[in-house]
């Protein structure tokens, strides 16, 4: 395997164009479900080319299964860049190129001279070479239809599919319940990954004659039923919310009553304290007479320094005058 030197950092960036097609297995023509497209990759080295090619290819080659000792990828699994050569094949001028054997000179030549190389992306890797092996891979990816002990389709699955068919198609088709179940039974026999697509499709041709086209009245009746179911659901939600609201109100009421009781106790304590305080103030104010008599007694003394005693009398009178009025309505019993 020959690999050219990595170009220096001052090398020019080149642009490669590819015609891309996606294949489910190696010998198959391109997958008709995935449209072919042209892509452009601007690269500055061989390593950069592999990185960008892997970035483009990766979403199409994810998920891992093992068949007969070989690994295959698609969806929900991340292969590494070293595995890129198993899924991406390049062809130009009727010549196949292995990605691991490409050189920078080859890529530069492709960027300058037509035609564009063709890039084939193999969803399951290069080991899936025919339809038989592809079928084995498919069987591992998708779950089979559910069956009961007798091997018949499960009634629970059929009921579920029939209900979904009615929901999707009852505005357009009319039929008896048995017809919906026949259609559901036909779908239930298919692999489960196909059910959503089959449910959205119109009835099979062989069953179409069992259905009648819905009339405007039928569609109106279905809309009425749907609206009625929606209304019932809304009413149920409102009832549930109303129950929760009533419960919340009862809780709030209980807490509020407890708070009122606590406030009443506090007010009672304040009233009791106010009664005591009122008595103290009354006694203090009543002692003014005593102060005046005290001054008169001091004035009868002669030849003594009475200044400290007079100052004490003045201070006592001022304190009494500064006492607040506590006869507030809150403390009236």
Short mmCIF file of C-alpha atoms in Angstrom, two decimals:
data_model
loop_
_atom_site.label_atom_id
_atom_site.label_comp_id
_atom_site.label_asym_id
_atom_site.label_seq_id
_atom_site.Cartn_x
_atom_site.Cartn_y
_atom_site.Cartn_z
CA UNK A 1 0.00 0.00 0.00
CA UNK A 2 1.49 3.29 -1.08
CA UNK A 3 0.67 6.49 0.72
CA UNK A 4 1.96 9.84 -0.46
CA UNK A 5 3.47 12.29 2.05
CA UNK A 6 1.05 14.58 3.78
CA UNK A 7 1.18 17.96 2.01
CA UNK A 8 2.67 20.89 3.83
CA UNK A 9 0.49 23.44 5.54
CA UNK A 10 1.02 25.95 2.74
CA UNK A 11 -0.45 23.56 0.15
CA UNK A 12 -3.55 24.71 -1.66
CA UNK A 13 -6.91 23.30 -0.68
CA UNK A 14 -8.49 21.21 -3.43
CA UNK A 15 -12.15 20.50 -4.13
CA UNK A 16 -13.30 16.99 -4.99
CA UNK A 17 -16.68 16.25 -6.55
CA UNK A 18 -18.38 12.86 -6.29
CA UNK A 19 -21.52 11.30 -7.72
CA UNK A 20 -22.97 9.43 -4.75
CA UNK A 21 -25.30 6.42 -4.71
CA UNK A 22 -26.38 4.34 -1.72
CA UNK A 23 -26.61 0.56 -2.00
CA UNK A 24 -28.12 -1.95 0.39
CA UNK A 25 -25.62 -4.60 -0.67
CA UNK A 26 -22.51 -4.67 -2.81
CA UNK A 27 -23.83 -6.07 -6.11
CA UNK A 28 -27.11 -4.17 -6.06
CA UNK A 29 -27.90 -1.07 -8.07
CA UNK A 30 -28.43 2.05 -6.00
CA UNK A 31 -31.20 2.05 -3.40
CA UNK A 32 -34.26 3.51 -5.10
CA UNK A 33 -35.44 4.91 -1.75
CA UNK A 34 -32.38 7.16 -1.48
CA UNK A 35 -31.84 9.63 -4.30
CA UNK A 36 -28.41 9.92 -5.90
CA UNK A 37 -26.67 13.24 -5.35
CA UNK A 38 -23.48 15.13 -6.11
CA UNK A 39 -21.25 16.30 -3.27
CA UNK A 40 -18.19 18.50 -2.99
CA UNK A 41 -15.43 18.05 -0.42
CA UNK A 42 -12.83 20.77 0.17
CA UNK A 43 -9.74 19.06 1.56
CA UNK A 44 -6.13 19.93 2.33
CA UNK A 45 -4.65 16.50 3.06
CA UNK A 46 -5.27 12.79 2.64
CA UNK A 47 -6.24 12.53 6.30
CA UNK A 48 -8.62 15.45 5.93
CA UNK A 49 -10.20 13.70 2.93
CA UNK A 50 -10.93 10.56 4.96
CA UNK A 51 -12.32 12.60 7.84
CA UNK A 52 -14.76 14.53 5.64
CA UNK A 53 -15.75 11.44 3.67
CA UNK A 54 -16.43 9.60 6.93
CA UNK A 55 -18.45 12.55 8.26
CA UNK A 56 -20.65 12.44 5.15
CA UNK A 57 -20.95 8.65 5.08
CA UNK A 58 -21.48 7.93 8.78
CA UNK A 59 -25.23 8.74 9.03
CA UNK A 60 -25.92 6.16 6.32
CA UNK A 61 -23.92 3.26 7.84
CA UNK A 62 -24.92 2.97 11.50
CA UNK A 63 -26.07 0.12 13.79
CA UNK A 64 -24.27 -3.20 14.30
CA UNK A 65 -25.36 -6.82 13.86
CA UNK A 66 -23.33 -10.00 13.49
CA UNK A 67 -24.12 -12.69 10.92
CA UNK A 68 -21.96 -15.80 10.61
CA UNK A 69 -19.14 -14.06 12.42
CA UNK A 70 -19.27 -10.91 10.27
CA UNK A 71 -20.35 -7.46 11.46
CA UNK A 72 -22.75 -5.21 9.55
CA UNK A 73 -23.79 -1.66 10.31
CA UNK A 74 -26.86 0.47 9.86
CA UNK A 75 -28.61 2.99 12.14
CA UNK A 76 -27.97 3.63 15.87
CA UNK A 77 -24.33 2.57 15.92
CA UNK A 78 -21.15 4.53 15.21
CA UNK A 79 -18.48 2.75 13.13
CA UNK A 80 -14.97 4.17 13.27
CA UNK A 81 -13.08 5.97 10.54
CA UNK A 82 -10.78 2.94 10.23
CA UNK A 83 -13.81 0.93 9.02
CA UNK A 84 -14.67 3.43 6.29
CA UNK A 85 -13.25 1.26 3.48
CA UNK A 86 -15.86 -1.43 4.25
CA UNK A 87 -18.72 0.91 3.45
CA UNK A 88 -17.44 3.43 0.90
CA UNK A 89 -16.30 2.31 -2.59
CA UNK A 90 -14.90 4.65 -5.25
CA UNK A 91 -14.97 4.03 -8.99
CA UNK A 92 -13.63 6.23 -11.82
CA UNK A 93 -13.20 5.48 -15.51
CA UNK A 94 -14.37 1.89 -14.91
CA UNK A 95 -11.62 1.39 -12.36
CA UNK A 96 -12.23 0.61 -8.67
CA UNK A 97 -10.17 2.40 -6.04
CA UNK A 98 -9.71 1.25 -2.46
CA UNK A 99 -9.86 4.19 -0.07
CA UNK A 100 -6.85 2.94 1.88
CA UNK A 101 -4.78 2.89 -1.34
CA UNK A 102 -5.51 6.46 -2.42
CA UNK A 103 -2.69 9.03 -2.54
CA UNK A 104 -2.67 12.79 -2.47
CA UNK A 105 -1.50 12.87 -6.08
CA UNK A 106 -4.52 10.80 -7.15
CA UNK A 107 -6.91 13.12 -5.34
CA UNK A 108 -5.23 16.19 -6.84
CA UNK A 109 -5.54 14.71 -10.32
CA UNK A 110 -9.25 13.99 -9.78
CA UNK A 111 -9.84 17.60 -8.71
CA UNK A 112 -8.31 18.92 -11.96
CA UNK A 113 -9.52 16.48 -14.57
CA UNK A 114 -13.02 15.10 -15.24
CA UNK A 115 -14.94 12.87 -14.95
CA UNK A 116 -16.13 12.94 -11.35
CA UNK A 117 -15.46 9.72 -9.43
CA UNK A 118 -18.48 7.71 -8.28
CA UNK A 119 -18.89 7.05 -4.56
CA UNK A 120 -20.99 4.01 -3.58
CA UNK A 121 -22.07 3.76 0.05
CA UNK A 122 -22.88 0.23 1.21
CA UNK A 123 -25.35 0.39 4.07
CA UNK A 124 -24.41 -3.06 5.38
CA UNK A 125 -20.73 -3.20 4.45
CA UNK A 126 -18.97 -5.12 1.70
CA UNK A 127 -19.78 -8.55 3.21
CA UNK A 128 -23.44 -8.29 2.16
CA UNK A 129 -23.03 -9.39 -1.45
CA UNK A 130 -26.44 -10.78 -2.41
CA UNK A 131 -30.15 -10.71 -1.60
CA UNK A 132 -30.02 -13.85 0.54
CA UNK A 133 -27.48 -12.39 2.93
CA UNK A 134 -29.27 -9.05 2.83
CA UNK A 135 -32.49 -10.82 3.92
CA UNK A 136 -30.60 -12.32 6.88
CA UNK A 137 -29.46 -8.87 7.91
CA UNK A 138 -32.99 -7.51 7.64
CA UNK A 139 -34.35 -10.34 9.78
CA UNK A 140 -32.01 -9.31 12.61
CA UNK A 141 -32.90 -5.64 12.43
CA UNK A 142 -36.67 -5.85 12.63
CA UNK A 143 -38.84 -7.81 15.03
CA UNK A 144 -41.28 -10.32 13.48
CA UNK A 145 -45.01 -10.07 13.98
CA UNK A 146 -46.28 -11.03 17.44
CA UNK A 147 -48.04 -14.40 17.55
CA UNK A 148 -49.84 -16.42 20.20
CA UNK A 149 -49.07 -20.01 21.24
CA UNK A 150 -50.80 -21.39 18.15
CA UNK A 151 -48.69 -19.26 15.83
CA UNK A 152 -51.62 -17.01 14.90
CA UNK A 153 -51.36 -13.22 15.14
CA UNK A 154 -51.87 -11.96 18.69
CA UNK A 155 -55.44 -10.74 19.36
CA UNK A 156 -54.10 -7.88 21.46
CA UNK A 157 -51.95 -6.68 18.57
CA UNK A 158 -54.86 -7.01 16.12
CA UNK A 159 -57.17 -5.03 18.41
CA UNK A 160 -54.58 -2.30 18.77
CA UNK A 161 -53.97 -2.09 15.01
CA UNK A 162 -57.72 -2.13 14.25
CA UNK A 163 -58.31 0.76 16.66
CA UNK A 164 -55.51 2.74 15.04
CA UNK A 165 -56.87 2.00 11.55
CA UNK A 166 -60.28 3.34 12.57
CA UNK A 167 -58.73 6.45 14.05
CA UNK A 168 -56.76 7.18 10.87
CA UNK A 169 -59.26 6.17 8.19
CA UNK A 170 -62.79 6.37 9.63
CA UNK A 171 -63.26 9.87 8.19
CA UNK A 172 -62.84 8.42 4.70
CA UNK A 173 -63.99 4.78 4.88
CA UNK A 174 -66.93 2.94 6.44
CA UNK A 175 -66.98 -0.75 7.30
CA UNK A 176 -68.12 -3.25 9.91
CA UNK A 177 -65.80 -4.08 12.78
CA UNK A 178 -64.93 -7.46 11.25
CA UNK A 179 -63.58 -5.70 8.14
CA UNK A 180 -61.29 -3.49 10.21
CA UNK A 181 -60.04 -6.62 12.00
CA UNK A 182 -59.39 -8.39 8.68
CA UNK A 183 -57.28 -5.45 7.59
CA UNK A 184 -55.54 -5.34 10.99
CA UNK A 185 -54.83 -9.09 10.81
CA UNK A 186 -53.22 -8.64 7.41
CA UNK A 187 -50.97 -5.90 8.79
CA UNK A 188 -50.12 -7.87 11.94
CA UNK A 189 -48.54 -10.63 9.83
CA UNK A 190 -45.95 -8.16 8.56
CA UNK A 191 -42.75 -7.28 10.49
CA UNK A 192 -43.45 -4.75 13.22
CA UNK A 193 -41.26 -2.03 11.71
CA UNK A 194 -43.66 -1.91 8.74
CA UNK A 195 -46.83 -1.42 10.81
CA UNK A 196 -46.81 2.42 11.05
CA UNK A 197 -46.44 2.80 7.27
CA UNK A 198 -49.10 0.17 6.50
CA UNK A 199 -51.56 1.74 8.93
CA UNK A 200 -51.27 5.09 7.15
CA UNK A 201 -51.73 3.52 3.70
CA UNK A 202 -55.11 2.92 2.06
CA UNK A 203 -56.69 -0.55 2.31
CA UNK A 204 -55.17 -3.24 0.05
CA UNK A 205 -56.89 -3.69 -3.31
CA UNK A 206 -58.30 -7.07 -2.30
CA UNK A 207 -59.97 -5.47 0.75
CA UNK A 208 -61.06 -2.20 -0.83
CA UNK A 209 -64.40 -3.65 -2.00
CA UNK A 210 -65.31 -4.31 1.64
CA UNK A 211 -65.20 -0.60 2.45
CA UNK A 212 -67.63 2.16 1.58
CA UNK A 213 -66.61 5.78 1.18
CA UNK A 214 -67.71 7.86 4.14
CA UNK A 215 -70.50 10.38 3.51
CA UNK A 216 -70.44 13.98 4.80
CA UNK A 217 -72.82 12.91 7.58
CA UNK A 218 -70.42 10.13 8.59
CA UNK A 219 -67.53 12.55 8.72
CA UNK A 220 -69.63 15.00 10.73
CA UNK A 221 -70.61 12.25 13.16
CA UNK A 222 -66.97 11.22 13.57
CA UNK A 223 -65.98 14.82 14.22
CA UNK A 224 -68.77 15.05 16.81
CA UNK A 225 -67.56 11.88 18.54
CA UNK A 226 -63.99 13.15 18.57
CA UNK A 227 -65.13 16.49 19.98
CA UNK A 228 -67.23 14.70 22.61
CA UNK A 229 -64.26 12.57 23.70
CA UNK A 230 -62.11 15.67 23.91
CA UNK A 231 -64.74 17.50 25.96
CA UNK A 232 -65.06 14.57 28.37
CA UNK A 233 -61.31 14.54 28.82
CA UNK A 234 -61.28 18.28 29.50
CA UNK A 235 -64.10 17.93 32.05
CA UNK A 236 -62.18 15.14 33.74
CA UNK A 237 -59.11 17.34 33.94
CA UNK A 238 -61.19 20.20 35.38
CA UNK A 239 -62.73 17.91 38.01
CA UNK A 240 -59.29 16.76 39.03
CA UNK A 241 -58.05 20.33 39.24
CA UNK A 242 -61.17 21.35 41.22
CA UNK A 243 -60.54 18.54 43.70
CA UNK A 244 -56.97 19.67 44.13
CA UNK A 245 -58.09 23.28 44.58
CA UNK A 246 -60.65 22.34 47.26
CA UNK A 247 -58.00 20.36 49.08
CA UNK A 248 -55.62 23.30 48.90
CA UNK A 249 -58.33 25.63 50.27
CA UNK A 250 -59.02 23.32 53.20
CA UNK A 251 -55.33 23.21 54.03
CA UNK A 252 -55.09 27.00 53.82
CA UNK A 253 -58.16 27.41 56.03
CA UNK A 254 -56.67 25.15 58.70
CA UNK A 255 -53.39 27.06 58.69
CA UNK A 256 -55.23 30.40 58.74
CA UNK A 257 -57.31 29.40 61.77
CA UNK A 258 -54.15 28.32 63.55
CA UNK A 259 -52.59 31.69 62.77
CA UNK A 260 -55.66 33.53 64.12
CA UNK A 261 -55.52 31.51 67.35
CA UNK A 262 -51.86 32.40 67.74
CA UNK A 263 -52.64 36.09 67.14
CA UNK A 264 -55.45 36.05 69.72
CA UNK A 265 -53.07 34.55 72.28
CA UNK A 266 -50.52 37.25 71.52
CA UNK A 267 -53.14 40.00 71.91
CA UNK A 268 -54.27 38.51 75.25
CA UNK A 269 -50.70 38.50 76.51
CA UNK A 270 -50.24 42.11 75.41
CA UNK A 271 -53.45 43.08 77.22
CA UNK A 272 -52.28 41.40 80.41
CA UNK A 273 -48.94 43.18 80.14
CA UNK A 274 -50.75 46.47 79.49
CA UNK A 275 -52.81 46.13 82.68
CA UNK A 276 -49.68 45.70 84.76
CA UNK A 277 -47.92 48.56 82.96
CA UNK A 278 -50.93 50.84 83.48
CA UNK A 279 -50.81 50.18 87.21
CA UNK A 280 -47.12 50.96 87.31
CA UNK A 281 -47.58 54.24 85.46
CA UNK A 282 -50.53 55.18 87.66
CA UNK A 283 -48.44 54.60 90.76
CA UNK A 284 -45.59 56.58 89.26
CA UNK A 285 -47.79 59.52 88.35
CA UNK A 286 -49.41 59.35 91.76
CA UNK A 287 -46.01 59.73 93.35
CA UNK A 288 -45.76 63.34 92.05
CA UNK A 289 -47.46 64.42 95.24
CA UNK A 290 -44.77 62.61 97.17
CA UNK A 291 -42.11 64.51 95.22
CA UNK A 292 -43.65 67.84 96.04
CA UNK A 293 -43.83 66.92 99.71
CA UNK A 294 -40.21 65.78 99.45
CA UNK A 295 -39.21 69.24 98.17
CA UNK A 296 -41.12 70.94 100.95
CA UNK A 297 -39.33 68.79 103.52
CA UNK A 298 -35.95 69.69 102.01
CA UNK A 299 -36.78 73.42 102.13
CA UNK A 300 -37.20 73.25 105.89
CA UNK A 301 -33.61 72.17 106.32
CA UNK A 302 -31.04 74.92 106.71
CA UNK A 303 -27.28 74.98 106.59
CA UNK A 304 -27.14 71.80 104.47
CA UNK A 305 -26.03 71.18 100.85
CA UNK A 306 -29.29 69.90 99.33
CA UNK A 307 -28.23 70.05 95.65
CA UNK A 308 -27.99 66.20 95.07
CA UNK A 309 -31.40 65.66 96.61
CA UNK A 310 -33.02 68.43 94.54
CA UNK A 311 -31.42 67.07 91.33
CA UNK A 312 -32.85 63.63 92.06
CA UNK A 313 -36.31 65.12 92.54
CA UNK A 314 -36.07 67.02 89.23
CA UNK A 315 -34.94 63.89 87.37
CA UNK A 316 -37.76 61.82 88.82
CA UNK A 317 -40.35 64.39 87.74
CA UNK A 318 -38.97 64.52 84.19
CA UNK A 319 -39.09 60.73 83.84
CA UNK A 320 -42.71 60.70 84.91
CA UNK A 321 -43.60 63.41 82.38
CA UNK A 322 -41.84 61.46 79.54
CA UNK A 323 -43.78 58.25 80.17
CA UNK A 324 -45.88 57.33 77.05
CA UNK A 325 -49.63 57.16 77.09
CA UNK A 326 -50.44 53.44 76.91
CA UNK A 327 -54.20 53.83 76.98
CA UNK A 328 -54.44 52.57 73.38
CA UNK A 329 -57.59 50.90 72.02
CA UNK A 330 -55.68 47.66 71.46
CA UNK A 331 -55.13 47.31 75.18
CA UNK A 332 -58.62 48.20 76.27
CA UNK A 333 -60.17 45.10 77.76
#
